[in-house]
PDB file of C-alpha atoms in Angstrom:
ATOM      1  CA  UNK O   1       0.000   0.000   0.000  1.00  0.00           C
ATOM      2  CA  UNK O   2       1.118   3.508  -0.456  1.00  0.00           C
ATOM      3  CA  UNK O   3      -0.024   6.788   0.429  1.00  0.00           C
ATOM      4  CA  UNK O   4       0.679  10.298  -0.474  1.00  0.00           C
ATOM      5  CA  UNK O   5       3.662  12.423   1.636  1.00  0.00           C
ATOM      6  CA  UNK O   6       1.092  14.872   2.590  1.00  0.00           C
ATOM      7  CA  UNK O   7      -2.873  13.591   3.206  1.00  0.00           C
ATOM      8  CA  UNK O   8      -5.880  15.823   2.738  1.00  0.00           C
ATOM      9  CA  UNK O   9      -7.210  16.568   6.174  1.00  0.00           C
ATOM     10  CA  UNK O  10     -11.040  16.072   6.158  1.00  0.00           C
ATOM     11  CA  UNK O  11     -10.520  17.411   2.521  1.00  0.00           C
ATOM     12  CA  UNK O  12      -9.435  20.809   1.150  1.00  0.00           C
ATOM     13  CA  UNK O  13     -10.174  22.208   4.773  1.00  0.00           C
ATOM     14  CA  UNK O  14      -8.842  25.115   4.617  1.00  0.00           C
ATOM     15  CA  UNK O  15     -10.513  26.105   1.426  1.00  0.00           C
ATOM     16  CA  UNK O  16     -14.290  24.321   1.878  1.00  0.00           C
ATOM     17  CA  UNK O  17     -16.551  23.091   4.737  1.00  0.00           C
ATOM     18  CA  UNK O  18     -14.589  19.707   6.417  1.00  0.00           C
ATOM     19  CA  UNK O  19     -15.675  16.350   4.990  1.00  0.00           C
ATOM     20  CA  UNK O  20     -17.847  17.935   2.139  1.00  0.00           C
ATOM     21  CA  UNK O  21     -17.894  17.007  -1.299  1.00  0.00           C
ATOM     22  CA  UNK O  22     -17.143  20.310  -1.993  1.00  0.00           C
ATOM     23  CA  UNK O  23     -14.263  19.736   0.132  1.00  0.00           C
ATOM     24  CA  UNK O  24     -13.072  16.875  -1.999  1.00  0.00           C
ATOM     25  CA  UNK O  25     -13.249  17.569  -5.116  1.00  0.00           C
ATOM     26  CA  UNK O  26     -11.029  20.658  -4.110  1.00  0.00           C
ATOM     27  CA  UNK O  27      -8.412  18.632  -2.910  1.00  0.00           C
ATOM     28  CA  UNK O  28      -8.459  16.515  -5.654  1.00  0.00           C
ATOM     29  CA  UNK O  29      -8.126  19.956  -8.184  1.00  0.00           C
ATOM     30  CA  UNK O  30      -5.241  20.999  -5.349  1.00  0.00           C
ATOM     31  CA  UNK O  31      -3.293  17.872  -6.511  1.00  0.00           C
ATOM     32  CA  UNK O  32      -4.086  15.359  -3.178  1.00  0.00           C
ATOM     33  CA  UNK O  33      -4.443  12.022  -4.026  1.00  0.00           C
ATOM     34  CA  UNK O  34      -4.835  10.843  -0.453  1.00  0.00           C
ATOM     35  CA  UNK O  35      -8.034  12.368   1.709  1.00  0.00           C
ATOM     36  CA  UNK O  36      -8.528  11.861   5.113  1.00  0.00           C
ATOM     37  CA  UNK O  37     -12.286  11.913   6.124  1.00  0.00           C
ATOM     38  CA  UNK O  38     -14.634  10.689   9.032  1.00  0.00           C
ATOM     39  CA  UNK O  39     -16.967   8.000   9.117  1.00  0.00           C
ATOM     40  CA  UNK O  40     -20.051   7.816  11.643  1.00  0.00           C
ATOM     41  CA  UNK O  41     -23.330   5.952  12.051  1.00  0.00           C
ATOM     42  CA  UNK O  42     -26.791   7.234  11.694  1.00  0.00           C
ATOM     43  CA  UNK O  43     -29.879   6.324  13.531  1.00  0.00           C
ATOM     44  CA  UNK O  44     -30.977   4.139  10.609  1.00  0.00           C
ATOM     45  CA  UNK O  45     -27.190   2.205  10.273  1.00  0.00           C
ATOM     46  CA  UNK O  46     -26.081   3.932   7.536  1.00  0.00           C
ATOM     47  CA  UNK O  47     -22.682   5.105   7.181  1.00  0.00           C
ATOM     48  CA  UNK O  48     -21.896   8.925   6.678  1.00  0.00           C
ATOM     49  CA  UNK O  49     -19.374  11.500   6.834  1.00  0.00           C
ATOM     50  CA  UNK O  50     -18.630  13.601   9.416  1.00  0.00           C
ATOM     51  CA  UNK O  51     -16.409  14.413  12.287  1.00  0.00           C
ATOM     52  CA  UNK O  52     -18.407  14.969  15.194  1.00  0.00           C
ATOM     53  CA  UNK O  53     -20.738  13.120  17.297  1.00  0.00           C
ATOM     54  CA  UNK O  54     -22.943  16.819  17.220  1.00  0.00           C
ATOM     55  CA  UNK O  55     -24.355  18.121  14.252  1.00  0.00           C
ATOM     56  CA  UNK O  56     -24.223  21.793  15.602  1.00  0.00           C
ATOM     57  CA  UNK O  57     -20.998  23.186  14.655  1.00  0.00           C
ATOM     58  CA  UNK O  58     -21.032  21.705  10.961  1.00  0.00           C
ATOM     59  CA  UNK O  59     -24.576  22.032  10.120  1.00  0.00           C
ATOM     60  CA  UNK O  60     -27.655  23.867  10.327  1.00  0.00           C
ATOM     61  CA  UNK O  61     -29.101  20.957  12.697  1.00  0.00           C
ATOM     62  CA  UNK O  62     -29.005  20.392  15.768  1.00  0.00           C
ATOM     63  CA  UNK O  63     -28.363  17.540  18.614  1.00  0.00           C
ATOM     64  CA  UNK O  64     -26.654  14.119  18.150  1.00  0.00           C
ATOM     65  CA  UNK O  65     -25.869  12.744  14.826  1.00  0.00           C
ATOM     66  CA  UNK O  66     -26.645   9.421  16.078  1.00  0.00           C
ATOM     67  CA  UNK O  67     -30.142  10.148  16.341  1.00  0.00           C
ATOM     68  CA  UNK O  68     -31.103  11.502  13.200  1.00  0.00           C
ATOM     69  CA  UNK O  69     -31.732   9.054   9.593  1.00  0.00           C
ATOM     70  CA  UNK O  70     -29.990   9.640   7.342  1.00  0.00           C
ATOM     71  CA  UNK O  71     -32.775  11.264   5.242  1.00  0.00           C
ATOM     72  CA  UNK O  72     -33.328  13.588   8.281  1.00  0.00           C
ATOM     73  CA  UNK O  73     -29.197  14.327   7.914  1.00  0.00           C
ATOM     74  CA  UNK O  74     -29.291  14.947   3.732  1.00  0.00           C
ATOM     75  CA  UNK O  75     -31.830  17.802   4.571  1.00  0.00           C
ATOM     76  CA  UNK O  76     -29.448  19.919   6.711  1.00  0.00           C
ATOM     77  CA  UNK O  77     -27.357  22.755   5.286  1.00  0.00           C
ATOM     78  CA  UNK O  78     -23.179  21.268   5.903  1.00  0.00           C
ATOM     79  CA  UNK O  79     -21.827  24.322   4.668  1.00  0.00           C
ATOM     80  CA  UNK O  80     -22.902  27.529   5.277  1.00  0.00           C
ATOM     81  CA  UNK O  81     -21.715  27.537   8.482  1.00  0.00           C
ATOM     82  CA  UNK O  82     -18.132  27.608   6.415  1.00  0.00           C
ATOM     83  CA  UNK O  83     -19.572  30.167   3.528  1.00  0.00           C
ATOM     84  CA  UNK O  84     -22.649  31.333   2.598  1.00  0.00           C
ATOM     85  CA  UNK O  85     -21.902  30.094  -0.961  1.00  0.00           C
ATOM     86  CA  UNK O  86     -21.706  26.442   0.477  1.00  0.00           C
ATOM     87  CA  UNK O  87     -25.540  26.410   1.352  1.00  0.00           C
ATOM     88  CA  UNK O  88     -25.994  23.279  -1.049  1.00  0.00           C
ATOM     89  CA  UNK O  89     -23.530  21.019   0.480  1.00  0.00           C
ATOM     90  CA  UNK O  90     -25.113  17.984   2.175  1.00  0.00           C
ATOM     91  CA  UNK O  91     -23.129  15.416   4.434  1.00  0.00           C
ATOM     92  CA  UNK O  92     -22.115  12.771   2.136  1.00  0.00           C
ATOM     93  CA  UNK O  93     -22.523   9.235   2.634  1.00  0.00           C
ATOM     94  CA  UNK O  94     -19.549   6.881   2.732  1.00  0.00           C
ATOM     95  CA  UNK O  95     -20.654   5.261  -0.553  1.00  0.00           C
ATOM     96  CA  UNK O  96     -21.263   8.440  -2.323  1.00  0.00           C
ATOM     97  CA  UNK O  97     -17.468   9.328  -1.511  1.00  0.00           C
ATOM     98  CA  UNK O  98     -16.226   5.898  -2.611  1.00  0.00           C
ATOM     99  CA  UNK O  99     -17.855   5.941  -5.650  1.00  0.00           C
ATOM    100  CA  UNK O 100     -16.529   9.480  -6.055  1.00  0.00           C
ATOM    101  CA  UNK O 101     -12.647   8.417  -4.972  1.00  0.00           C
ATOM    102  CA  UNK O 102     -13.061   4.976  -7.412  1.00  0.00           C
ATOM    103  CA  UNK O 103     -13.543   7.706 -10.401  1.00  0.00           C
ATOM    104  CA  UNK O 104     -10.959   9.998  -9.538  1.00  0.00           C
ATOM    105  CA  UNK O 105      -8.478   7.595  -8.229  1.00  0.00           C
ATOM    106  CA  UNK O 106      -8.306   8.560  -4.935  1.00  0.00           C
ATOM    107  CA  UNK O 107      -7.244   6.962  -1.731  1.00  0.00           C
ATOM    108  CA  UNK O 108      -8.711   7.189   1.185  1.00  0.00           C
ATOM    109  CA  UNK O 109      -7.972   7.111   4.737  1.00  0.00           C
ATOM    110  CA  UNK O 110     -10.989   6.366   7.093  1.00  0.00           C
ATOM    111  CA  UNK O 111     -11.513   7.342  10.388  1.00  0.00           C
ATOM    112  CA  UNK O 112     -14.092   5.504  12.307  1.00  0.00           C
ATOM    113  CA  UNK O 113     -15.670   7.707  14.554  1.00  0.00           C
ATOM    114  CA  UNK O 114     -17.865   5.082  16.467  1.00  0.00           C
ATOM    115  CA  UNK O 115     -20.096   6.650  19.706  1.00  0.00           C
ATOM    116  CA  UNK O 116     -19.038   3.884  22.632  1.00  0.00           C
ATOM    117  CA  UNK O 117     -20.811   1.162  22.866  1.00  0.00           C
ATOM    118  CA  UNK O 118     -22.034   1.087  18.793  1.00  0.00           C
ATOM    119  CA  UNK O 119     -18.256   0.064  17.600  1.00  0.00           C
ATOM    120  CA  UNK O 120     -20.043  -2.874  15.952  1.00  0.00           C
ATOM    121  CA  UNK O 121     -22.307  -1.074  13.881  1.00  0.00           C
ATOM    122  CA  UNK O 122     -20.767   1.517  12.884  1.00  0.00           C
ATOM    123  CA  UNK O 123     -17.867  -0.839  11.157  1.00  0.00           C
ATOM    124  CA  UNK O 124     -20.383  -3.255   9.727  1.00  0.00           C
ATOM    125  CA  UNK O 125     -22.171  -0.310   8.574  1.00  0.00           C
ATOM    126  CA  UNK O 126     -18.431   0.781   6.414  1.00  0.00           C
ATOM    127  CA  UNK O 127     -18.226  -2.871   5.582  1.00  0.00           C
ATOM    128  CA  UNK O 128     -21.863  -3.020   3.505  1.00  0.00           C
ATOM    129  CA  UNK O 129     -20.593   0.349   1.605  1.00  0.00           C
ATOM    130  CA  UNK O 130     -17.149  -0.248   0.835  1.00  0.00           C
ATOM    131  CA  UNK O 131     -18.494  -4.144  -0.477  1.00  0.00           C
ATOM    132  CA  UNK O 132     -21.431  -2.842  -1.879  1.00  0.00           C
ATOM    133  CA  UNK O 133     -18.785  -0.057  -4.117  1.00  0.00           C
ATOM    134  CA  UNK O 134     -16.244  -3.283  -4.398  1.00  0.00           C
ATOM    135  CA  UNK O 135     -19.179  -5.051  -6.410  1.00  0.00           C
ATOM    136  CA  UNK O 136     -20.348  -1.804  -8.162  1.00  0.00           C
ATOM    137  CA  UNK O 137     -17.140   0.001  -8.949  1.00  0.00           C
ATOM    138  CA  UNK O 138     -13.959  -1.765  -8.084  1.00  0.00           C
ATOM    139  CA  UNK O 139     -11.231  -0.993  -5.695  1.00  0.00           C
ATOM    140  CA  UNK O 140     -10.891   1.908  -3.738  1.00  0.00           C
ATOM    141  CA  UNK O 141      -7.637   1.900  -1.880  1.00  0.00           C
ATOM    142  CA  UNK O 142      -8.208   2.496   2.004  1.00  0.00           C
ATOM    143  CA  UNK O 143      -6.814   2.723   5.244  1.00  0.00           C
ATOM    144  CA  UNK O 144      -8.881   2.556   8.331  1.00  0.00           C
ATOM    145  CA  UNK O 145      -7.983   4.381  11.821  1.00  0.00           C
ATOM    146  CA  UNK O 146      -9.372   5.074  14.880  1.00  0.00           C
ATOM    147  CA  UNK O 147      -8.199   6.376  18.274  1.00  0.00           C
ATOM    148  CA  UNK O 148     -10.757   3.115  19.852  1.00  0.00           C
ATOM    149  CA  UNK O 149      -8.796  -0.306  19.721  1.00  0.00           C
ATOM    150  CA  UNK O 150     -12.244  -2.046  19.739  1.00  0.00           C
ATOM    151  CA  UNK O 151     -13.475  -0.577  16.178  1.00  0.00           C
ATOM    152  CA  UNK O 152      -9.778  -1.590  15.290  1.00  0.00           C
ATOM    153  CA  UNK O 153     -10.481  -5.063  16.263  1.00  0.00           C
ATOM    154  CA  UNK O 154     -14.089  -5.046  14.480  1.00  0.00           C
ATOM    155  CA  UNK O 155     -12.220  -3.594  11.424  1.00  0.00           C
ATOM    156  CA  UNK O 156      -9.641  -6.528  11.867  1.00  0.00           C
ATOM    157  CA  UNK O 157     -12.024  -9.088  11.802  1.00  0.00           C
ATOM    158  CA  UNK O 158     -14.820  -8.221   9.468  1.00  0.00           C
ATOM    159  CA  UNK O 159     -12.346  -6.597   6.236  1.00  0.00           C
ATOM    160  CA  UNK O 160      -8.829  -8.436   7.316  1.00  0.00           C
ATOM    161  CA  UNK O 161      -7.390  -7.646   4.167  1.00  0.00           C
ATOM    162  CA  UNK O 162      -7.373  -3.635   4.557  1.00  0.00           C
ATOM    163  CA  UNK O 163      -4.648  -1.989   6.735  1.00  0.00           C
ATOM    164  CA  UNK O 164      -5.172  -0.319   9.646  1.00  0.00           C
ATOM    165  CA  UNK O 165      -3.279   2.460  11.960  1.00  0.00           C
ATOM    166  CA  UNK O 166      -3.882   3.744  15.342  1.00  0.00           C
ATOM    167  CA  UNK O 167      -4.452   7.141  15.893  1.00  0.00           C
ATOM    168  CA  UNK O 168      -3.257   8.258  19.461  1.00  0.00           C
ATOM    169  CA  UNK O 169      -1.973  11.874  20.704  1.00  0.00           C
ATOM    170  CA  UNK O 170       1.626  11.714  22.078  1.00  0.00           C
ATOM    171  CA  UNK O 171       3.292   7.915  21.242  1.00  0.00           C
ATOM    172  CA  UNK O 172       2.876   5.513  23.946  1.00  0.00           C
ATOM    173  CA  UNK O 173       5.311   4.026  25.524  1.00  0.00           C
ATOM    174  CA  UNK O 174       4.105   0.614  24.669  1.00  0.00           C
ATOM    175  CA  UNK O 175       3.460   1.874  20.837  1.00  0.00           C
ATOM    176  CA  UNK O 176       5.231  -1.136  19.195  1.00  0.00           C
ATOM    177  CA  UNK O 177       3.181  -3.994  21.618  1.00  0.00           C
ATOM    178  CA  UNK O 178      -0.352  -2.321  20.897  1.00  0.00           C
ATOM    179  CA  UNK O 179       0.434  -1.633  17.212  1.00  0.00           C
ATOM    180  CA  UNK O 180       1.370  -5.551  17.228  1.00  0.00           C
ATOM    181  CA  UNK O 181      -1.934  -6.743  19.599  1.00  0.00           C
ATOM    182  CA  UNK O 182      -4.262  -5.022  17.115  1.00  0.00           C
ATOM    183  CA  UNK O 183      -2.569  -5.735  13.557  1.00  0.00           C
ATOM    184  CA  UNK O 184      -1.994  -2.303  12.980  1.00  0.00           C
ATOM    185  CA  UNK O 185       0.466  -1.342  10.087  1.00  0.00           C
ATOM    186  CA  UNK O 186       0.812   2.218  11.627  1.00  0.00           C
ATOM    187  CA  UNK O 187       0.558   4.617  13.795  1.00  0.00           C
ATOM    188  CA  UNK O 188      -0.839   8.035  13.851  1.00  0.00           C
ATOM    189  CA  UNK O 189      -0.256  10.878  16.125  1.00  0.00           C
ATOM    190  CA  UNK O 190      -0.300  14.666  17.321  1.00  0.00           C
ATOM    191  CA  UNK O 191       2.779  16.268  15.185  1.00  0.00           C
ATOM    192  CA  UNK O 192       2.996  18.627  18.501  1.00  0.00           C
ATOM    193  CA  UNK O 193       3.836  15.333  20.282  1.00  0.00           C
ATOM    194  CA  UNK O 194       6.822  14.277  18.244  1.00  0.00           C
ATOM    195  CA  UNK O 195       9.263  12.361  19.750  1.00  0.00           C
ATOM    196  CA  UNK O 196      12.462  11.559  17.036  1.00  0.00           C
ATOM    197  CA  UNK O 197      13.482   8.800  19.242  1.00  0.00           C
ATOM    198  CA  UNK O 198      10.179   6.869  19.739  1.00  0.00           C
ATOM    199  CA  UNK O 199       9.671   8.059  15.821  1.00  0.00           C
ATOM    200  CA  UNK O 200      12.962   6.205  15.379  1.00  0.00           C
ATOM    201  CA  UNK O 201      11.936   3.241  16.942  1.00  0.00           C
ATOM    202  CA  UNK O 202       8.948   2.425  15.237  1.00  0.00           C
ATOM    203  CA  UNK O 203      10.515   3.048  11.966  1.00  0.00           C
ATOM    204  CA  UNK O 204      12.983   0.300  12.085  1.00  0.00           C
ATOM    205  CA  UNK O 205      10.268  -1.853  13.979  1.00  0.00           C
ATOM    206  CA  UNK O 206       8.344  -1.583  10.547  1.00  0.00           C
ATOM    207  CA  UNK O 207       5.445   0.993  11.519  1.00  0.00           C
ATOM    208  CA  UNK O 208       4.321   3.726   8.929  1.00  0.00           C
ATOM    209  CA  UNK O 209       3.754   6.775  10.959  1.00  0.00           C
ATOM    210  CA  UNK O 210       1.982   9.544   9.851  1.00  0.00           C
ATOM    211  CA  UNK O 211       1.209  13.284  12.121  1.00  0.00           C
ATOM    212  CA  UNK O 212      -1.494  15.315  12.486  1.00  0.00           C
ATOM    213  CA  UNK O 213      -2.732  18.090  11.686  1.00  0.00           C
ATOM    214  CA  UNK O 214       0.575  19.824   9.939  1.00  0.00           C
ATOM    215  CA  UNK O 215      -0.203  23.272   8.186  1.00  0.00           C
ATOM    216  CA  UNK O 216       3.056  24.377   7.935  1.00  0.00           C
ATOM    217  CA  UNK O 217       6.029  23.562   5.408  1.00  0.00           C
ATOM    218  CA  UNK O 218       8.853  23.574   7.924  1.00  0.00           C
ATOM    219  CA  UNK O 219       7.120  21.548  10.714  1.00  0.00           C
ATOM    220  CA  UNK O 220       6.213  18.908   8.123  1.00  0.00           C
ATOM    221  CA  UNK O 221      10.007  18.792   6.639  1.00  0.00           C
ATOM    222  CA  UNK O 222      11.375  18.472   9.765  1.00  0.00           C
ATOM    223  CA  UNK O 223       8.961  15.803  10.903  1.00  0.00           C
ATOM    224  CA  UNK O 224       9.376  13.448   7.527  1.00  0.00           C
ATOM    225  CA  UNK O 225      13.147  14.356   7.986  1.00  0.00           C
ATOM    226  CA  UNK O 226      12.657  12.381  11.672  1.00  0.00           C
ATOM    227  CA  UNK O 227      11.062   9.140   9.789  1.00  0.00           C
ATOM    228  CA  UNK O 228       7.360  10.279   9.407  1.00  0.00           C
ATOM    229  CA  UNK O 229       5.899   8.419   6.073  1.00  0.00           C
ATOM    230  CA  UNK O 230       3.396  11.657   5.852  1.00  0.00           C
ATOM    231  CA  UNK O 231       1.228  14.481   7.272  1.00  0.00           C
ATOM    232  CA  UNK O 232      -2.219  15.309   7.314  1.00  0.00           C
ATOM    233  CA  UNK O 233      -2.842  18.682   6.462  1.00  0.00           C
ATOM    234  CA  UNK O 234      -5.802  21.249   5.955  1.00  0.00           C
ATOM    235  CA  UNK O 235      -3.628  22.717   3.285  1.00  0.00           C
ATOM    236  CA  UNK O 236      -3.959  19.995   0.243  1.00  0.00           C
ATOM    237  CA  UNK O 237      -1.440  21.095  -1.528  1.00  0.00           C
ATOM    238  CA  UNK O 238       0.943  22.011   1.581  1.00  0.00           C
ATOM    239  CA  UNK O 239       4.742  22.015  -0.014  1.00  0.00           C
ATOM    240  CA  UNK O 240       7.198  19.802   1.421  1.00  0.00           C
ATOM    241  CA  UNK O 241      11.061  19.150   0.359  1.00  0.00           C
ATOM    242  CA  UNK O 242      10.671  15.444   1.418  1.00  0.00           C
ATOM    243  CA  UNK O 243       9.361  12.788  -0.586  1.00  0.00           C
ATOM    244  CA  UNK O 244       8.954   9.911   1.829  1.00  0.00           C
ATOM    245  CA  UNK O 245       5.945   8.212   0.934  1.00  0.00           C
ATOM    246  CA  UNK O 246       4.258   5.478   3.286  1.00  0.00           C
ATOM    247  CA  UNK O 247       4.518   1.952   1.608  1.00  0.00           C
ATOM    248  CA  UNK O 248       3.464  -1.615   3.345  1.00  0.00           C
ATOM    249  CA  UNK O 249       4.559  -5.076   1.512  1.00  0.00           C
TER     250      UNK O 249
END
């Protein structure tokens, strides 16, 4: 597997409401051929893309996600809250955005943003839309994270053949045993948190890492310089001196 030095960051951020199509399909223009998005569950099981477990900051709704269908969800405005010339955005579903990657060539990395307690769901809810694209479209090249080892372990079970990384803030001390435990190719992590000698480490113990959220040009060169494989960033088209791309046998 391989993915991109830097990693659009819920999209052309920067540029267009987070995890938006609109948001997409800029970072694609911008050059990104790795996005970074957010998938979460609706009342009704359906998979769908967004960050938080609110609806109030990115939309015109209100409440928990969780408890609204996902017709109830397409009706809410996800972008003026951004711009008013984002009114017509919608929250996209996570087949809508496969389908969308599979014709631009675009990988994906997906966060799985379960609510405790509904780890299940929400992964067998990604697992009927990226099979039901598989059987429509073809391959979409993914990589699922989470910061919760048990959607991890769901993941693990019910799609064995995609990789998967753990997201964390600083690096544990016990990185390399919990990467191991869960089957995890990599590890992602707060680029505030660096640590070149843990980076090191997990480098030559065969990890990919990758840091988040990186907006500027000299804190991702100096962080790929340490052994990073690649940054997410807000900024799709954030320039970096360092080619060190993430690759997995």
């Amino acid at each position: 597997m391989r993915t991109s030095t830097v990693i659009a960051h819920r999209g052309a951020s920067r540029l267009a409401p987070e995890n938006t199509l609109a948001a997409f399909r800029l970072a694609q223009q911008a050059g990104a051929n790795w996005i970074e998005v957010d998938v979460a569950l609706s009342a009704d099981g359906q998979a769908v893309i967004f960050h938080d477990e609110r609806l109030d900051r990115c939309t015109n709704g209100h409440g928990w996600l969780l408890r609204h269908t996902l017709i109830e969800l397409q009706q809410l405005d996800a972008g003026s809250w951004f711009a008013d010339h984002f009114c017509h955005e919608r929250i996209p579903t996570l087949q809508a955005l496969l389908h969308w990657a599979c014709q631009h060539s675009i990988g994906l990395n997906l966060e799985i943003k379960a609510v405790v307690g509904r780890e299940a769901e929400t992964v067998q809810a990604l697992v009927m839309a990226y099979q039901a694209t598989l059987a429509e479209t073809g391959m979409v090249p993914i990589l699922l994270s989470s910061f919760n080892p048990l959607s991890l372990q769901y993941a693990r079970s019910a799609l064995p053949e995609v990789p998967r990384a753990l997201l964390t803030e600083a690096i544990p001390a016990d990185a390399v045993l919990r990467l191991t435990r869960l089957g995890c190719e990599g590890l992602h992590f707060c680029a505030d948190l660096a640590d070149p000698e843990v980076i090191r480490t997990l480098a030559n113990a065969g990890f990919n890492l990758r840091a988040y959220t990186v907006n500027n040009p000299t804190q991702a060169d100096s962080l790929l310089a340490m052994g990073v494989n690649a940054v997410f960033s807000d900024i799709a088209d954030l320039p970096v001196t360092k080619d060190n791309p993430a690759t997995t046998p």
